């Protein structure tokens, strides 16, 4: 059945082992981030079997899927107040930036007879989640009074909204803040988490600031690349996931539409370059399942022309292969397409 994503568990395990080893040599523990594949159990288990110390996800539904895995579980997204009961039940740790939510987590933890572990997020400029650095002291002063929770770490997230690249300066600042708070409030810190796959380049170059002892990897494990500059990392596979979609129409047609051009299916006014008559293949997959800008045909002579909800149009004019209707075309995916295809219920997931 197509479309389908084929997942090579062996390659995922090799990627995980490679990064876990590199981190270990540098005194860094790894959180395996599972949100990009909706925490499919077998993939999360492959990460755990290959040495990640924590499984981390943004969504509590995903942590529930892996509740039977014997590993520490972390909720990455700042919890919603409406989900604190599930957070305390299914996550051992959560990343936080709001005092009122921490109070609710504390009350729930007391109710469940638990201590909920908390990593405080600091915003070092990317402007997504986190306590502003000048507010951390007053925040911690209040947070240490809350019963039922324990502050066990500090963390930062970069290169997500603002595109800010991790470096010695911002990560150094995180370490400094964490150490100051540890001394001032007698905290027992287990985690100083220096970011996601965009921090990998610092580790590879031996520049990760001393004191950072944890990283949270999704894309690096799954697609084999660091995300500060988008470089593929030697030693990592980039083809853990392969998407296959089936050709439903194959015809010679012009490269420029006929008629007055209005809007496309997504409200954008399209632009077309006239390349004459081309051989165009339509594959049965669309924006509900992928993002055409992050879909990379493995046959290098194919170009993705565009996509509507359920159709993706390819220029196969230059291909050396003689495709027919009913054939399948294979793609690598970048982050956007991987996220969508793994989330789409229309795309089958086949684990090899
Ligand atoms: C998604 C996410 C990650 C993992 O990001 P990658 O770029 O895939 O490594 C890490 N931390 C947080 C807070 C996240 O939301």
CSV table of C-alpha atoms and ligand atoms in Angstrom, one decimal:
chain,number,residue,atom,x,y,z
A,1,UNK,CA,0.0,0.0,0.0
A,2,UNK,CA,1.2,3.5,-0.9
A,3,UNK,CA,2.1,6.1,0.1
A,4,UNK,CA,4.4,4.6,2.7
A,5,UNK,CA,7.4,5.6,4.8
A,6,UNK,CA,9.9,2.8,5.2
A,7,UNK,CA,11.9,3.0,8.4
A,8,UNK,CA,15.3,1.4,8.7
A,9,UNK,CA,15.6,0.6,12.5
A,10,UNK,CA,19.2,-0.6,12.1
A,11,UNK,CA,20.2,2.8,10.8
A,12,UNK,CA,18.3,4.6,13.5
A,13,UNK,CA,20.1,2.4,16.1
A,14,UNK,CA,23.5,3.2,14.5
A,15,UNK,CA,22.8,6.9,14.5
A,16,UNK,CA,21.8,6.8,18.1
A,17,UNK,CA,24.8,4.7,19.2
A,18,UNK,CA,27.1,7.1,17.3
A,19,UNK,CA,25.7,10.2,19.0
A,20,UNK,CA,25.4,8.6,22.5
A,21,UNK,CA,29.1,7.6,22.3
A,22,UNK,CA,30.2,11.0,21.2
A,23,UNK,CA,28.2,12.7,24.0
A,24,UNK,CA,29.4,10.2,26.6
A,25,UNK,CA,33.0,11.0,25.7
A,26,UNK,CA,32.1,14.7,26.5
A,27,UNK,CA,30.2,14.1,29.7
A,28,UNK,CA,26.9,14.7,28.0
A,29,UNK,CA,23.7,12.7,28.4
A,30,UNK,CA,21.2,12.3,25.5
A,31,UNK,CA,17.5,12.9,25.4
A,32,UNK,CA,16.1,11.0,22.3
A,33,UNK,CA,13.3,13.3,21.0
A,34,UNK,CA,10.4,11.3,19.5
A,35,UNK,CA,7.9,13.9,18.5
A,36,UNK,CA,8.9,13.9,14.8
A,37,UNK,CA,7.7,10.3,14.5
A,38,UNK,CA,4.8,10.6,16.9
A,39,UNK,CA,6.7,8.4,19.4
A,40,UNK,CA,6.2,5.1,17.5
A,41,UNK,CA,7.0,2.5,20.1
A,42,UNK,CA,9.5,0.5,18.1
A,43,UNK,CA,11.5,3.6,17.1
A,44,UNK,CA,11.6,4.9,20.6
A,45,UNK,CA,12.6,1.5,21.9
A,46,UNK,CA,15.4,1.4,19.3
A,47,UNK,CA,16.7,4.7,20.7
A,48,UNK,CA,16.6,3.4,24.3
A,49,UNK,CA,18.3,0.1,23.3
A,50,UNK,CA,21.0,2.2,21.7
A,51,UNK,CA,21.7,4.1,24.9
A,52,UNK,CA,19.7,7.3,25.2
A,53,UNK,CA,19.2,8.0,28.9
A,54,UNK,CA,15.8,9.9,28.4
A,55,UNK,CA,12.9,9.8,26.0
A,56,UNK,CA,11.6,13.3,25.4
A,57,UNK,CA,8.5,14.6,23.6
A,58,UNK,CA,6.4,17.7,23.4
A,59,UNK,CA,3.1,16.0,23.6
A,60,UNK,CA,1.9,14.0,26.5
A,61,UNK,CA,-0.1,11.7,24.2
A,62,UNK,CA,3.2,10.5,22.8
A,63,UNK,CA,4.8,9.9,26.2
A,64,UNK,CA,1.7,7.8,27.0
A,65,UNK,CA,2.4,5.6,23.9
A,66,UNK,CA,5.9,4.8,25.3
A,67,UNK,CA,4.8,4.5,29.0
A,68,UNK,CA,6.0,0.9,29.1
A,69,UNK,CA,9.5,1.7,28.0
A,70,UNK,CA,11.8,1.5,31.0
A,71,UNK,CA,13.5,4.9,30.6
A,72,UNK,CA,13.2,8.4,32.1
A,73,UNK,CA,10.5,10.4,30.3
A,74,UNK,CA,10.6,14.2,29.7
A,75,UNK,CA,7.8,16.5,28.6
A,76,UNK,CA,9.6,19.1,26.4
A,77,UNK,CA,6.8,21.6,25.8
A,78,UNK,CA,5.8,23.8,28.7
A,79,UNK,CA,2.8,22.0,30.2
A,80,UNK,CA,-0.7,23.2,29.7
A,81,UNK,CA,-2.5,23.8,33.0
A,82,UNK,CA,-5.3,21.5,31.7
A,83,UNK,CA,-2.9,18.5,31.4
A,84,UNK,CA,-1.0,18.6,34.8
A,85,UNK,CA,-2.6,15.4,35.9
A,86,UNK,CA,-1.4,13.5,32.9
A,87,UNK,CA,2.0,15.2,33.1
A,88,UNK,CA,2.6,14.0,36.6
A,89,UNK,CA,1.3,10.5,35.8
A,90,UNK,CA,3.3,9.9,32.6
A,91,UNK,CA,6.4,12.3,32.6
A,92,UNK,CA,9.1,12.0,35.2
A,93,UNK,CA,10.4,15.5,34.2
A,94,UNK,CA,8.9,18.5,32.5
A,95,UNK,CA,10.4,21.7,31.1
A,96,UNK,CA,8.8,24.8,32.6
A,97,UNK,CA,8.7,28.6,32.6
A,98,UNK,CA,5.5,29.5,34.5
A,99,UNK,CA,5.1,29.6,38.3
A,100,UNK,CA,1.4,29.1,38.3
A,101,UNK,CA,1.7,25.9,36.3
A,102,UNK,CA,4.5,24.7,38.7
A,103,UNK,CA,2.1,25.2,41.6
A,104,UNK,CA,-0.5,23.1,39.9
A,105,UNK,CA,2.1,20.4,39.1
A,106,UNK,CA,3.2,20.4,42.8
A,107,UNK,CA,-0.4,20.0,44.0
A,108,UNK,CA,-1.0,17.1,41.6
A,109,UNK,CA,2.3,15.5,42.5
A,110,UNK,CA,1.4,15.6,46.2
A,111,UNK,CA,-2.0,14.0,45.3
A,112,UNK,CA,-0.2,11.2,43.5
A,113,UNK,CA,2.4,10.8,46.2
A,114,UNK,CA,5.2,11.7,43.8
A,115,UNK,CA,7.9,14.4,43.4
A,116,UNK,CA,7.7,15.8,39.9
A,117,UNK,CA,11.1,16.8,38.5
A,118,UNK,CA,11.4,20.2,36.8
A,119,UNK,CA,13.8,21.6,34.3
A,120,UNK,CA,13.5,25.4,34.1
A,121,UNK,CA,13.9,26.9,30.6
A,122,UNK,CA,15.8,30.1,30.1
A,123,UNK,CA,15.2,32.2,27.0
A,124,UNK,CA,18.7,33.2,25.8
A,125,UNK,CA,17.4,35.1,22.8
A,126,UNK,CA,15.5,32.8,20.5
A,127,UNK,CA,12.2,34.1,21.8
A,128,UNK,CA,10.3,30.9,22.1
A,129,UNK,CA,9.9,29.5,25.6
A,130,UNK,CA,11.9,30.4,28.7
A,131,UNK,CA,12.3,32.7,31.7
A,132,UNK,CA,14.1,35.9,30.8
A,133,UNK,CA,17.6,35.8,32.3
A,134,UNK,CA,17.1,38.8,34.5
A,135,UNK,CA,14.0,37.2,36.0
A,136,UNK,CA,15.5,33.7,36.8
A,137,UNK,CA,16.6,34.6,40.3
A,138,UNK,CA,13.2,35.9,41.5
A,139,UNK,CA,11.5,32.9,39.7
A,140,UNK,CA,13.7,30.3,41.4
A,141,UNK,CA,13.2,32.1,44.8
A,142,UNK,CA,9.5,31.4,44.5
A,143,UNK,CA,9.7,28.0,42.8
A,144,UNK,CA,11.9,26.5,45.5
A,145,UNK,CA,9.0,27.1,48.0
A,146,UNK,CA,6.6,24.9,45.9
A,147,UNK,CA,6.1,21.5,47.5
A,148,UNK,CA,5.7,18.4,45.3
A,149,UNK,CA,8.2,19.5,42.7
A,150,UNK,CA,12.0,19.5,42.6
A,151,UNK,CA,14.1,21.7,40.3
A,152,UNK,CA,16.7,19.4,38.8
A,153,UNK,CA,17.9,21.3,35.9
A,154,UNK,CA,18.1,24.3,33.6
A,155,UNK,CA,17.7,24.3,29.8
A,156,UNK,CA,17.7,26.4,26.8
A,157,UNK,CA,16.1,26.0,23.4
A,158,UNK,CA,17.6,27.8,20.3
A,159,UNK,CA,17.4,27.8,16.5
A,160,UNK,CA,13.6,27.1,16.7
A,161,UNK,CA,11.8,30.4,16.4
A,162,UNK,CA,14.4,33.1,16.2
A,163,UNK,CA,17.0,31.1,14.4
A,164,UNK,CA,19.6,32.0,17.0
A,165,UNK,CA,22.7,29.7,16.8
A,166,UNK,CA,24.1,28.2,20.0
A,167,UNK,CA,27.6,29.3,20.8
A,168,UNK,CA,30.1,29.7,23.7
A,169,UNK,CA,28.4,32.9,24.7
A,170,UNK,CA,24.7,31.9,25.1
A,171,UNK,CA,25.4,28.4,26.3
A,172,UNK,CA,28.1,29.7,28.6
A,173,UNK,CA,25.5,32.1,30.0
A,174,UNK,CA,23.2,29.1,30.7
A,175,UNK,CA,25.9,27.3,32.7
A,176,UNK,CA,26.6,30.5,34.6
A,177,UNK,CA,23.0,31.0,35.5
A,178,UNK,CA,22.5,27.4,36.5
A,179,UNK,CA,25.6,27.4,38.7
A,180,UNK,CA,24.6,30.7,40.4
A,181,UNK,CA,21.2,29.3,41.2
A,182,UNK,CA,22.6,26.0,42.4
A,183,UNK,CA,24.8,27.8,44.9
A,184,UNK,CA,22.3,30.4,46.0
A,185,UNK,CA,19.4,28.1,46.5
A,186,UNK,CA,21.2,24.8,47.3
A,187,UNK,CA,19.8,23.0,44.3
A,188,UNK,CA,20.9,19.5,43.3
A,189,UNK,CA,21.2,19.9,39.6
A,190,UNK,CA,21.2,16.8,37.4
A,191,UNK,CA,20.7,18.5,34.0
A,192,UNK,CA,22.1,21.5,32.3
A,193,UNK,CA,20.6,21.0,28.8
A,194,UNK,CA,22.3,22.9,26.1
A,195,UNK,CA,19.7,22.6,23.3
A,196,UNK,CA,18.7,20.5,20.4
A,197,UNK,CA,20.4,19.3,17.2
A,198,UNK,CA,21.6,22.8,16.5
A,199,UNK,CA,24.1,22.4,19.3
A,200,UNK,CA,25.7,19.3,17.8
A,201,UNK,CA,28.2,21.3,15.8
A,202,UNK,CA,29.8,22.7,19.0
A,203,UNK,CA,30.2,19.1,20.3
A,204,UNK,CA,31.8,18.0,17.0
A,205,UNK,CA,34.2,20.9,17.0
A,206,UNK,CA,35.0,20.4,20.7
A,207,UNK,CA,33.6,23.8,21.6
A,208,UNK,CA,30.6,22.8,23.8
A,209,UNK,CA,31.0,24.9,26.9
A,210,UNK,CA,32.1,23.0,30.0
A,211,UNK,CA,29.1,22.5,32.3
A,212,UNK,CA,26.6,21.6,29.6
A,213,UNK,CA,25.8,18.0,30.4
A,214,UNK,CA,22.8,17.2,28.3
A,215,UNK,CA,21.5,17.6,24.8
A,216,UNK,CA,18.1,16.8,23.3
A,217,UNK,CA,18.4,15.3,19.8
A,218,UNK,CA,15.6,14.7,17.3
A,219,UNK,CA,16.6,15.6,13.8
A,220,UNK,CA,20.3,14.6,14.2
A,221,UNK,CA,19.3,11.1,15.1
A,222,UNK,CA,16.6,10.8,12.5
A,223,UNK,CA,18.1,12.7,9.5
A,224,UNK,CA,21.8,12.7,10.3
A,225,UNK,CA,22.3,16.4,10.3
A,226,UNK,CA,23.1,19.2,12.6
A,227,UNK,CA,20.7,22.0,12.3
A,228,UNK,CA,22.7,25.2,13.1
A,229,UNK,CA,24.0,25.2,9.5
A,230,UNK,CA,22.1,22.2,8.1
A,231,UNK,CA,25.2,20.1,7.4
A,232,UNK,CA,25.1,16.3,7.2
A,233,UNK,CA,27.3,14.7,9.8
A,234,UNK,CA,29.9,12.2,8.7
A,235,UNK,CA,29.2,8.9,10.4
A,236,UNK,CA,25.4,9.4,10.5
A,237,UNK,CA,22.9,7.9,8.1
A,238,UNK,CA,20.5,10.4,6.3
A,239,UNK,CA,18.3,7.6,5.0
A,240,UNK,CA,16.7,6.2,8.1
A,241,UNK,CA,13.3,7.2,6.5
A,242,UNK,CA,12.4,6.7,2.8
A,243,UNK,CA,9.0,7.8,1.4
A,244,UNK,CA,7.5,6.0,-1.5
A,245,UNK,CA,4.5,7.4,-3.5
A,246,UNK,CA,2.7,6.0,-6.5
A,247,UNK,CA,2.4,7.6,-9.9
A,248,UNK,CA,-1.3,8.0,-10.9
A,249,UNK,CA,-0.9,10.2,-14.0
A,250,UNK,CA,2.0,10.6,-16.4
A,251,UNK,CA,1.6,12.9,-19.3
A,252,UNK,CA,3.4,15.4,-21.5
A,253,UNK,CA,2.0,18.9,-20.8
A,254,UNK,CA,3.2,22.5,-21.0
A,255,UNK,CA,5.2,24.0,-18.1
A,256,UNK,CA,3.1,27.1,-17.9
A,257,UNK,CA,-0.7,26.9,-17.1
A,258,UNK,CA,-3.1,28.1,-19.8
A,259,UNK,CA,-5.4,31.1,-18.9
A,260,UNK,CA,-5.3,34.0,-16.4
A,261,UNK,CA,-3.4,33.1,-13.3
A,262,UNK,CA,-5.3,33.6,-10.0
A,263,UNK,CA,-4.6,31.8,-6.7
A,264,UNK,CA,-3.5,28.2,-6.2
A,265,UNK,CA,-5.2,25.9,-3.7
A,266,UNK,CA,-3.4,27.6,-0.8
A,267,UNK,CA,-4.2,31.2,-1.6
A,268,UNK,CA,-0.7,31.9,-3.1
A,269,UNK,CA,-0.2,33.4,-6.6
A,270,UNK,CA,2.0,30.9,-8.4
A,271,UNK,CA,4.8,31.8,-10.8
A,272,UNK,CA,5.9,29.5,-13.7
A,273,UNK,CA,9.0,29.4,-15.8
A,274,UNK,CA,8.4,28.3,-19.4
A,275,UNK,CA,10.5,25.2,-20.0
A,276,UNK,CA,8.4,24.1,-22.9
A,277,UNK,CA,6.6,20.7,-23.0
A,278,UNK,CA,7.6,18.5,-20.1
A,279,UNK,CA,6.9,15.0,-18.9
A,280,UNK,CA,4.9,15.4,-15.7
A,281,UNK,CA,4.1,12.7,-13.2
A,282,UNK,CA,1.5,13.1,-10.5
A,283,UNK,CA,2.1,11.0,-7.4
A,284,UNK,CA,-0.7,10.2,-4.9
A,285,UNK,CA,0.4,12.2,-1.9
A,286,UNK,CA,-0.1,15.9,-1.1
A,287,UNK,CA,0.3,18.7,1.4
A,288,UNK,CA,-1.8,16.8,3.9
A,289,UNK,CA,1.1,14.3,4.1
A,290,UNK,CA,4.2,16.2,3.0
A,291,UNK,CA,5.6,19.7,2.4
A,292,UNK,CA,6.8,19.9,-1.2
A,293,UNK,CA,9.8,22.1,-0.3
A,294,UNK,CA,11.3,19.4,1.9
A,295,UNK,CA,10.7,16.4,-0.3
A,296,UNK,CA,13.9,15.3,-2.1
A,297,UNK,CA,13.5,12.8,-5.0
A,298,UNK,CA,16.3,10.1,-4.7
A,299,UNK,CA,16.4,10.1,-8.5
A,300,UNK,CA,18.4,13.3,-8.9
A,301,UNK,CA,16.9,14.0,-12.3
A,302,UNK,CA,13.4,14.5,-10.9
A,303,UNK,CA,12.2,18.0,-9.8
A,304,UNK,CA,9.3,18.6,-7.5
A,305,UNK,CA,7.1,21.2,-9.2
A,306,UNK,CA,4.5,21.6,-6.5
A,307,UNK,CA,1.7,20.1,-4.6
A,308,UNK,CA,-2.0,20.6,-3.6
A,309,UNK,CA,-3.7,18.7,-0.8
A,310,UNK,CA,-3.6,15.3,-2.3
A,311,UNK,CA,-1.4,15.5,-5.5
A,312,UNK,CA,2.3,16.2,-5.9
A,313,UNK,CA,3.5,17.1,-9.4
A,314,UNK,CA,6.9,16.1,-10.6
A,315,UNK,CA,9.0,16.9,-13.6
A,316,UNK,CA,10.4,13.6,-14.8
A,317,UNK,CA,11.5,14.9,-18.3
A,318,UNK,CA,15.2,14.5,-17.5
A,319,UNK,CA,15.1,11.2,-15.7
A,320,UNK,CA,17.0,8.3,-17.2
A,321,UNK,CA,14.4,5.9,-15.9
A,322,UNK,CA,11.3,5.1,-18.0
A,323,UNK,CA,8.6,5.6,-15.4
A,324,UNK,CA,5.1,4.2,-16.0
A,325,UNK,CA,1.7,4.8,-14.2
A,326,UNK,CA,1.7,2.5,-11.2
A,327,UNK,CA,5.4,2.8,-10.6
A,328,UNK,CA,6.6,4.3,-7.3
A,329,UNK,CA,9.0,7.2,-6.7
A,330,UNK,CA,11.2,7.4,-3.7
A,331,UNK,CA,12.1,10.4,-1.7
A,332,UNK,CA,14.4,11.5,1.2
A,333,UNK,CA,12.6,13.9,3.5
A,334,UNK,CA,13.8,16.9,5.4
A,335,UNK,CA,12.2,17.9,8.7
A,336,UNK,CA,9.0,19.4,7.5
A,337,UNK,CA,8.0,16.4,5.3
A,338,UNK,CA,9.2,13.9,7.9
A,339,UNK,CA,7.0,15.5,10.5
A,340,UNK,CA,3.9,15.6,8.2
A,341,UNK,CA,4.3,12.1,6.7
A,342,UNK,CA,4.8,10.5,10.1
A,343,UNK,CA,1.7,12.4,11.5
A,344,UNK,CA,-0.5,11.7,8.4
A,345,UNK,CA,-2.8,8.8,8.9
A,346,UNK,CA,-2.9,8.3,5.2
A,347,UNK,CA,0.8,7.4,5.0
A,348,UNK,CA,1.6,3.8,6.0
A,349,UNK,CA,4.6,3.3,8.3
A,350,UNK,CA,6.6,0.2,7.5
A,351,UNK,CA,9.4,-0.8,9.9
A,352,UNK,CA,12.2,-2.8,8.3
B,1,LIG,C1,11.7,19.5,19.2
B,1,LIG,C2,12.5,19.8,20.4
B,1,LIG,C3,13.8,19.3,20.4
B,1,LIG,C4,14.5,18.5,19.4
B,1,LIG,O1,14.8,19.3,18.3
B,1,LIG,P1,15.7,18.8,17.0
B,1,LIG,O2,16.1,20.0,16.3
B,1,LIG,O3,14.8,17.8,16.3
B,1,LIG,O4,16.9,18.1,17.6
B,1,LIG,C5,14.6,19.7,21.6
B,1,LIG,N1,14.1,20.5,22.5
B,1,LIG,C6,12.8,21.0,22.5
B,1,LIG,C7,12.3,21.9,23.6
B,1,LIG,C8,12.0,20.7,21.4
B,1,LIG,O5,10.8,21.2,21.3
